[in-house]
Each structure stands twice: as C-alpha cells, then as structure tokens.
Amino acid sequence: GAGVSQSPSNKVTEKGKDVELRCDPISGHTALYWYRQSLGQGLEFLIYFQGNSAPDKSGLPSDRFSAERTGGSVSTLTIQRTQQEDSAVYLCASSPAAGRYNEQFFGPGTRLTVL
Amino acid sequence: KNQVEQSPQSLIILEGKNCTLQCNYTVSPFSNLRWYKQDTGRGPVSLTIMTFSENTKSNGRYTATLDADTKQSSLHITASQLSDSASYICVVSVGDGGFKTIFGAGTRLFVKA
C-alpha cells in the first residue's frame, strides 16, 4: 500500500513568513511523529500524536511551532514567523500503534529553506 | 543524559569490500536498538531491531550486533554494493514504558566503483 507522504517536498520562504507542512500517514496507523533533521545532525523529536490522546509536544523548540492532526489521520506542522535556524528537513513518521517495538515508517521529508 | 554516538562520521569504501559501522549509547533504561538506512532525499527505513537479549541479527548482507553490557552495537555490511551508499542511523528506544527514541547522527557511507 501507499507509504507516508509529505508535502511540499521543498519549501523556500522568507524570514518572518508562516509555513505549513503536511503529512499523510499510512492508513490505519494510529501513531504519528514529527522530527527535524538539520544538515549533518541526527533526527530531533518535535511532537507525537497517538489516537485521541493529547499530543506530546515536549520536543517543539518554541511557541512558533505547532501541529495538529485532524480526524486521526492527516497532520499539519505550522511554523510561524520563520527564522533562518528553522531551515532543515522535516520528517514525518507513522506506526501501527504506540510502543517502542513498533517500527516507525518515515515519509520522504519536506526540505525547508528560510532565506 | 540519553545519547547515541556513531562512528565514523563518514566512510568511503570500494564496491565489493566489507565495512563495519559503530554505535555507542548511554540510553537508560534500554529497550531496543534499531539500525535504519536513509538514502539521500528519502526517509529512514528500518534494517534490524534487537532487544536486550539478542546479540546479533541479520538482514541479507547486513548484520547487526549488540553488546548490552558495554552498550555498543555495530552494523557490518558484507560485499558492499553501490546501492549501499546512504546514511546509516542507530536508534535506541528508551525502556520507560513510553515511546521515546534517541537517534544517532548517522554514518555517511560512500561505496565507489
């Protein structure tokens, strides 16, 4: 079946603008994760959704970052008033359920460049 | 502090040769360790997973080892192919009943003809 998809694949924006990044998880997967990957760095956890539970937002770097997941499926990561340090690849992953043994299936990422 | 460190940062080998990538972690409590392969412009894909009681796991030409006492893991690639050129990421899950995973920065492998 279809894997995790993300859009857009690339986004170039000017400093101070808001951006929205979209993630379509694998159908039926209840857990959804957002990560940020800066050049040459490991993945940095941002936020986690599991079913109807309140999301774990402990990884969001500032209040300019927010995310929502509508209907337990599609998720949108919003960055307000973008800064140059927000430039990175934003990866979304989903897994069949919460739990540390469940493999996370990753999307191709959105490369964000803030000028 | 939970950390995962990988070495080397990058590696260049000739096609057909073997190589070994290293991962050291200080994650506690430990749950499991995965190796992921990330091709350029793609998301990571899981290669192997090992729990505390497993010390080796193979997936084709990829063999991962785990020493839970020394908190070290390795990924051995046999008879490398050009398609093995990618980043290899070591990921350790925290065994505290939650979902948290700690990612290493990865080893960038280049296989040359």
PDB file of C-alpha atoms in Angstrom, chain A:
ATOM      1  CA  GLY A   1       0.000   0.000   0.000  1.00  0.00           C
ATOM      2  CA  ALA A   2       0.946   3.660  -0.035  1.00  0.00           C
ATOM      3  CA  GLY A   3       3.592   4.818   2.373  1.00  0.00           C
ATOM      4  CA  VAL A   4       3.808   8.019   4.360  1.00  0.00           C
ATOM      5  CA  SER A   5       3.607  11.059   2.110  1.00  0.00           C
ATOM      6  CA  GLN A   6       4.625  14.623   2.829  1.00  0.00           C
ATOM      7  CA  SER A   7       4.057  17.875   1.018  1.00  0.00           C
ATOM      8  CA  PRO A   8       5.548  20.010  -0.222  1.00  0.00           C
ATOM      9  CA  SER A   9       8.823  18.212  -0.896  1.00  0.00           C
ATOM     10  CA  ASN A  10      10.658  21.527  -0.883  1.00  0.00           C
ATOM     11  CA  LYS A  11       9.680  24.895   0.552  1.00  0.00           C
ATOM     12  CA  VAL A  12      11.614  28.138   0.279  1.00  0.00           C
ATOM     13  CA  THR A  13      10.297  31.025   2.310  1.00  0.00           C
ATOM     14  CA  GLU A  14      11.374  34.416   3.543  1.00  0.00           C
ATOM     15  CA  LYS A  15      12.247  35.075   7.142  1.00  0.00           C
ATOM     16  CA  GLY A  16       9.169  36.078   9.100  1.00  0.00           C
ATOM     17  CA  LYS A  17       6.656  34.221   6.955  1.00  0.00           C
ATOM     18  CA  ASP A  18       4.487  31.362   8.202  1.00  0.00           C
ATOM     19  CA  VAL A  19       4.703  27.886   6.643  1.00  0.00           C
ATOM     20  CA  GLU A  20       2.541  24.769   6.802  1.00  0.00           C
ATOM     21  CA  LEU A  21       3.917  21.292   6.225  1.00  0.00           C
ATOM     22  CA  ARG A  22       1.593  18.357   5.615  1.00  0.00           C
ATOM     23  CA  CYS A  23       1.888  14.672   6.462  1.00  0.00           C
ATOM     24  CA  ASP A  24      -0.367  11.849   5.280  1.00  0.00           C
ATOM     25  CA  PRO A  25       0.366   8.760   7.406  1.00  0.00           C
ATOM     26  CA  ILE A  26      -0.157   5.161   6.366  1.00  0.00           C
ATOM     27  CA  SER A  27      -3.841   4.325   6.568  1.00  0.00           C
ATOM     28  CA  GLY A  28      -4.732   2.721   9.881  1.00  0.00           C
ATOM     29  CA  HIS A  29      -1.613   3.885  11.705  1.00  0.00           C
ATOM     30  CA  THR A  30      -2.596   5.469  14.989  1.00  0.00           C
ATOM     31  CA  ALA A  31       0.756   6.964  15.981  1.00  0.00           C
ATOM     32  CA  LEU A  32       2.291   9.915  14.133  1.00  0.00           C
ATOM     33  CA  TYR A  33       5.608  11.639  14.806  1.00  0.00           C
ATOM     34  CA  TRP A  34       7.306  14.799  13.541  1.00  0.00           C
ATOM     35  CA  TYR A  35      11.086  15.150  13.505  1.00  0.00           C
ATOM     36  CA  ARG A  36      13.538  17.776  12.331  1.00  0.00           C
ATOM     37  CA  GLN A  37      16.856  16.890  10.707  1.00  0.00           C
ATOM     38  CA  SER A  38      19.431  19.597  10.303  1.00  0.00           C
ATOM     39  CA  LEU A  39      22.385  19.106   7.962  1.00  0.00           C
ATOM     40  CA  GLY A  40      24.758  16.517   9.384  1.00  0.00           C
ATOM     41  CA  GLN A  41      22.701  16.101  12.545  1.00  0.00           C
ATOM     42  CA  GLY A  42      20.562  13.329  13.964  1.00  0.00           C
ATOM     43  CA  LEU A  43      16.793  13.440  13.976  1.00  0.00           C
ATOM     44  CA  GLU A  44      15.341  15.768  16.594  1.00  0.00           C
ATOM     45  CA  PHE A  45      11.948  14.792  18.006  1.00  0.00           C
ATOM     46  CA  LEU A  46       9.304  17.516  17.749  1.00  0.00           C
ATOM     47  CA  ILE A  47       5.835  16.143  18.529  1.00  0.00           C
ATOM     48  CA  TYR A  48       3.944  12.864  18.814  1.00  0.00           C
ATOM     49  CA  PHE A  49       0.258  12.012  18.309  1.00  0.00           C
ATOM     50  CA  GLN A  50      -1.348   8.765  19.459  1.00  0.00           C
ATOM     51  CA  GLY A  51      -5.005   8.184  18.684  1.00  0.00           C
ATOM     52  CA  ASN A  52      -7.263  10.592  20.528  1.00  0.00           C
ATOM     53  CA  SER A  53      -4.795  11.236  23.335  1.00  0.00           C
ATOM     54  CA  ALA A  54      -3.342  14.660  23.937  1.00  0.00           C
ATOM     55  CA  PRO A  55      -0.195  15.057  21.817  1.00  0.00           C
ATOM     56  CA  ASP A  56       3.253  15.055  23.367  1.00  0.00           C
ATOM     57  CA  LYS A  57       4.632  18.465  22.415  1.00  0.00           C
ATOM     58  CA  SER A  58       7.753  18.248  24.544  1.00  0.00           C
ATOM     59  CA  GLY A  59      10.106  18.474  21.557  1.00  0.00           C
ATOM     60  CA  LEU A  60       8.751  21.646  19.990  1.00  0.00           C
ATOM     61  CA  PRO A  61      11.621  24.190  20.113  1.00  0.00           C
ATOM     62  CA  SER A  62       9.497  27.303  20.583  1.00  0.00           C
ATOM     63  CA  ASP A  63       5.919  28.551  20.624  1.00  0.00           C
ATOM     64  CA  ARG A  64       6.296  29.422  16.948  1.00  0.00           C
ATOM     65  CA  PHE A  65       5.899  25.711  16.244  1.00  0.00           C
ATOM     66  CA  SER A  66       2.537  23.952  16.435  1.00  0.00           C
ATOM     67  CA  ALA A  67       0.966  20.856  14.969  1.00  0.00           C
ATOM     68  CA  GLU A  68      -2.435  19.340  14.678  1.00  0.00           C
ATOM     69  CA  ARG A  69      -3.842  16.062  13.492  1.00  0.00           C
ATOM     70  CA  THR A  70      -7.339  16.108  12.083  1.00  0.00           C
ATOM     71  CA  GLY A  71      -9.577  13.070  12.257  1.00  0.00           C
ATOM     72  CA  GLY A  72      -6.736  10.926  13.492  1.00  0.00           C
ATOM     73  CA  SER A  73      -5.145  10.967  10.064  1.00  0.00           C
ATOM     74  CA  VAL A  74      -3.548  13.920   8.259  1.00  0.00           C
ATOM     75  CA  SER A  75      -1.239  16.138  10.283  1.00  0.00           C
ATOM     76  CA  THR A  76      -0.054  19.689   9.683  1.00  0.00           C
ATOM     77  CA  LEU A  77       3.064  21.217  11.226  1.00  0.00           C
ATOM     78  CA  THR A  78       2.930  25.012  11.286  1.00  0.00           C
ATOM     79  CA  ILE A  79       5.918  27.274  11.824  1.00  0.00           C
ATOM     80  CA  GLN A  80       5.068  30.919  12.428  1.00  0.00           C
ATOM     81  CA  ARG A  81       7.415  33.836  11.820  1.00  0.00           C
ATOM     82  CA  THR A  82      10.089  31.549  10.383  1.00  0.00           C
ATOM     83  CA  GLN A  83      13.733  32.137  11.249  1.00  0.00           C
ATOM     84  CA  GLN A  84      16.828  31.067   9.336  1.00  0.00           C
ATOM     85  CA  GLU A  85      17.635  28.489  12.008  1.00  0.00           C
ATOM     86  CA  ASP A  86      14.362  26.741  11.141  1.00  0.00           C
ATOM     87  CA  SER A  87      15.944  25.609   7.863  1.00  0.00           C
ATOM     88  CA  ALA A  88      16.053  21.818   7.959  1.00  0.00           C
ATOM     89  CA  VAL A  89      14.366  18.698   6.639  1.00  0.00           C
ATOM     90  CA  TYR A  90      11.126  17.976   8.479  1.00  0.00           C
ATOM     91  CA  LEU A  91      10.311  14.267   8.593  1.00  0.00           C
ATOM     92  CA  CYS A  92       7.028  12.679   9.488  1.00  0.00           C
ATOM     93  CA  ALA A  93       6.659   9.051  10.565  1.00  0.00           C
ATOM     94  CA  SER A  94       3.751   6.815  11.480  1.00  0.00           C
ATOM     95  CA  SER A  95       3.464   3.475  13.224  1.00  0.00           C
ATOM     96  CA  PRO A  96       0.627   0.998  13.692  1.00  0.00           C
ATOM     97  CA  ALA A  97       0.341   1.785  17.392  1.00  0.00           C
ATOM     98  CA  ALA A  98       2.230   3.421  20.194  1.00  0.00           C
ATOM     99  CA  GLY A  99       5.023   1.420  21.711  1.00  0.00           C
ATOM    100  CA  ARG A 100       8.713   1.206  21.458  1.00  0.00           C
ATOM    101  CA  TYR A 101       8.742  -2.047  19.449  1.00  0.00           C
ATOM    102  CA  ASN A 102       6.661  -0.667  16.645  1.00  0.00           C
ATOM    103  CA  GLU A 103       8.671   0.334  13.607  1.00  0.00           C
ATOM    104  CA  GLN A 104       8.253   3.914  12.510  1.00  0.00           C
ATOM    105  CA  PHE A 105       7.659   4.334   8.782  1.00  0.00           C
ATOM    106  CA  PHE A 106       9.055   7.590   7.509  1.00  0.00           C
ATOM    107  CA  GLY A 107       7.959   9.911   4.760  1.00  0.00           C
ATOM    108  CA  PRO A 108      10.458  11.493   2.338  1.00  0.00           C
ATOM    109  CA  GLY A 109      10.530  14.744   4.280  1.00  0.00           C
ATOM    110  CA  THR A 110       9.994  18.407   3.465  1.00  0.00           C
ATOM    111  CA  ARG A 111      13.145  20.442   2.943  1.00  0.00           C
ATOM    112  CA  LEU A 112      12.521  23.912   4.370  1.00  0.00           C
ATOM    113  CA  THR A 113      14.827  26.779   3.455  1.00  0.00           C
ATOM    114  CA  VAL A 114      14.335  30.123   5.186  1.00  0.00           C
ATOM    115  CA  LEU A 115      16.090  32.983   3.408  1.00  0.00           C
TER     116      LEU A 115
END
